[in-house]
C-alpha cells in the first residue's frame, strides 16, 4: 500500500445473513471519556456506553458473506487499500478505546470494543 500522512478511519462489517434493506442498519461510535464523565452528552444510555445512531447505512441490499466497508475518506481509502469503500462517513472518528455500535431498527444489535 501507499504511505499516507493521514490514514482514513475504517469500519468493516461482515454480513452473516442476507439483508433485504440496509436502511434498517446504522452505526454509532461510543467515544470513551477517560474521566467517565461527559457533561456535554445527553445521549448516553444508563451504562454510559452509547452515543446513539450517528450514521445510517442507507438504501441497498447485502448478501451473506459480503463485507461492507465504511470509510472517513474514499480517496485515501482507495489509495491505501487499492479498492473503493462501499460507503463514506465523513465524521467517522474513533481510536483504540472507543466502541463501535451496530444498530438494527434503532436498537443496538452488536458492539465491538468497550
Coordinates of C-alpha atoms in Angstrom, one line a residue:
X1 CA 0.0 0.0 0.0
X2 CA 0.9 3.6 -0.4
X3 CA 2.2 5.6 2.5
X4 CA -0.2 8.2 3.7
X5 CA 0.3 11.0 6.2
X6 CA -3.3 10.6 7.5
X7 CA -4.8 7.2 7.0
X8 CA -8.6 7.0 6.8
X9 CA -10.7 5.6 9.6
X10 CA -12.5 2.4 8.5
X11 CA -15.2 0.2 9.9
X12 CA -15.6 -3.2 8.1
X13 CA -18.8 -5.1 8.6
X14 CA -19.3 -8.8 7.7
X15 CA -22.8 -9.8 6.6
X16 CA -23.9 -13.0 8.3
X17 CA -27.3 -13.4 6.7
X18 CA -28.9 -11.8 3.6
X19 CA -30.1 -8.2 4.2
X20 CA -33.0 -7.0 2.2
X21 CA -32.9 -3.4 3.3
X22 CA -29.7 -1.8 4.6
X23 CA -31.6 1.2 5.7
X24 CA -32.6 -0.8 8.8
X25 CA -29.0 -0.6 9.9
X26 CA -26.9 2.2 11.3
X27 CA -23.7 2.8 13.2
X28 CA -22.5 4.8 16.2
X29 CA -19.2 5.4 18.0
X30 CA -19.3 5.3 21.8
X31 CA -16.3 7.7 22.4
X32 CA -14.6 6.8 25.7
X33 CA -14.1 9.7 28.1
X34 CA -11.1 9.0 30.4
X35 CA -12.9 10.7 33.3
X36 CA -16.0 8.6 32.7
X37 CA -17.9 11.9 32.6
X38 CA -19.3 13.6 29.5
X39 CA -21.0 16.8 30.6
X40 CA -22.0 17.7 27.0
X41 CA -23.7 14.5 26.1
X42 CA -27.3 13.7 26.9
X43 CA -27.3 10.7 24.5
X44 CA -25.8 8.1 26.8
X45 CA -27.8 5.2 28.0
X46 CA -27.8 4.0 31.6
X47 CA -24.4 2.3 31.5
X48 CA -22.8 5.2 29.6
X49 CA -21.8 3.2 26.5
X50 CA -23.9 4.6 23.7
X51 CA -23.8 7.9 21.9
X52 CA -26.7 6.7 19.7
X53 CA -27.1 6.5 15.9
X54 CA -24.6 8.6 14.0
X55 CA -24.6 7.1 10.5
X56 CA -27.3 5.3 8.5
X57 CA -26.1 2.7 6.0
X58 CA -28.7 3.8 3.5
X59 CA -30.6 2.0 0.8
X60 CA -29.5 -1.2 -0.7
X61 CA -29.1 -4.9 0.0
X62 CA -26.3 -7.2 1.0
X63 CA -25.7 -11.0 0.8
X64 CA -24.4 -13.4 3.4
X65 CA -20.6 -13.3 3.1
X66 CA -20.4 -9.7 1.9
X67 CA -18.1 -7.2 3.5
X68 CA -19.3 -3.6 3.9
X69 CA -16.6 -1.0 4.3
X70 CA -17.3 2.4 5.7
X71 CA -14.5 5.0 5.5
X72 CA -14.0 8.6 6.5
X73 CA -12.3 9.3 3.2
X74 CA -12.9 7.4 -0.1
X75 CA -9.8 8.6 -1.9
X76 CA -7.4 8.0 0.9
X77 CA -9.0 4.6 1.5
X78 CA -8.6 3.7 -2.2
X79 CA -5.0 4.9 -2.2
X80 CA -4.2 2.8 0.9
X81 CA -6.3 -0.4 0.2
X82 CA -6.3 -0.2 -3.6
X83 CA -10.1 -0.5 -3.8
X84 CA -13.1 1.8 -3.1
X85 CA -15.0 1.6 0.2
X86 CA -18.8 0.9 0.0
X87 CA -19.8 4.0 2.0
X88 CA -18.3 7.3 3.1
X89 CA -18.9 8.6 6.6
X90 CA -17.1 12.0 6.8
X91 CA -17.4 12.3 10.5
X92 CA -16.1 8.8 11.3
X93 CA -13.5 9.3 14.0
X94 CA -12.5 6.8 16.7
X95 CA -9.4 5.4 18.3
X96 CA -8.5 2.2 20.1
X97 CA -10.6 2.8 23.2
X98 CA -13.9 3.6 21.5
X99 CA -16.7 1.1 20.9
X100 CA -18.3 0.8 17.5
X101 CA -22.0 0.0 17.7
X102 CA -24.2 -1.5 15.0
X103 CA -27.9 -0.6 15.3
X104 CA -30.8 -2.5 13.8
X105 CA -34.1 -0.6 13.6
X106 CA -32.7 1.9 16.2
X107 CA -31.6 -0.7 18.8
X108 CA -28.0 -1.8 19.5
X109 CA -27.6 -5.2 17.8
X110 CA -23.8 -5.6 18.2
X111 CA -20.9 -3.7 19.8
X112 CA -17.2 -4.0 19.0
X113 CA -14.9 -2.6 21.8
X114 CA -15.6 -1.5 25.2

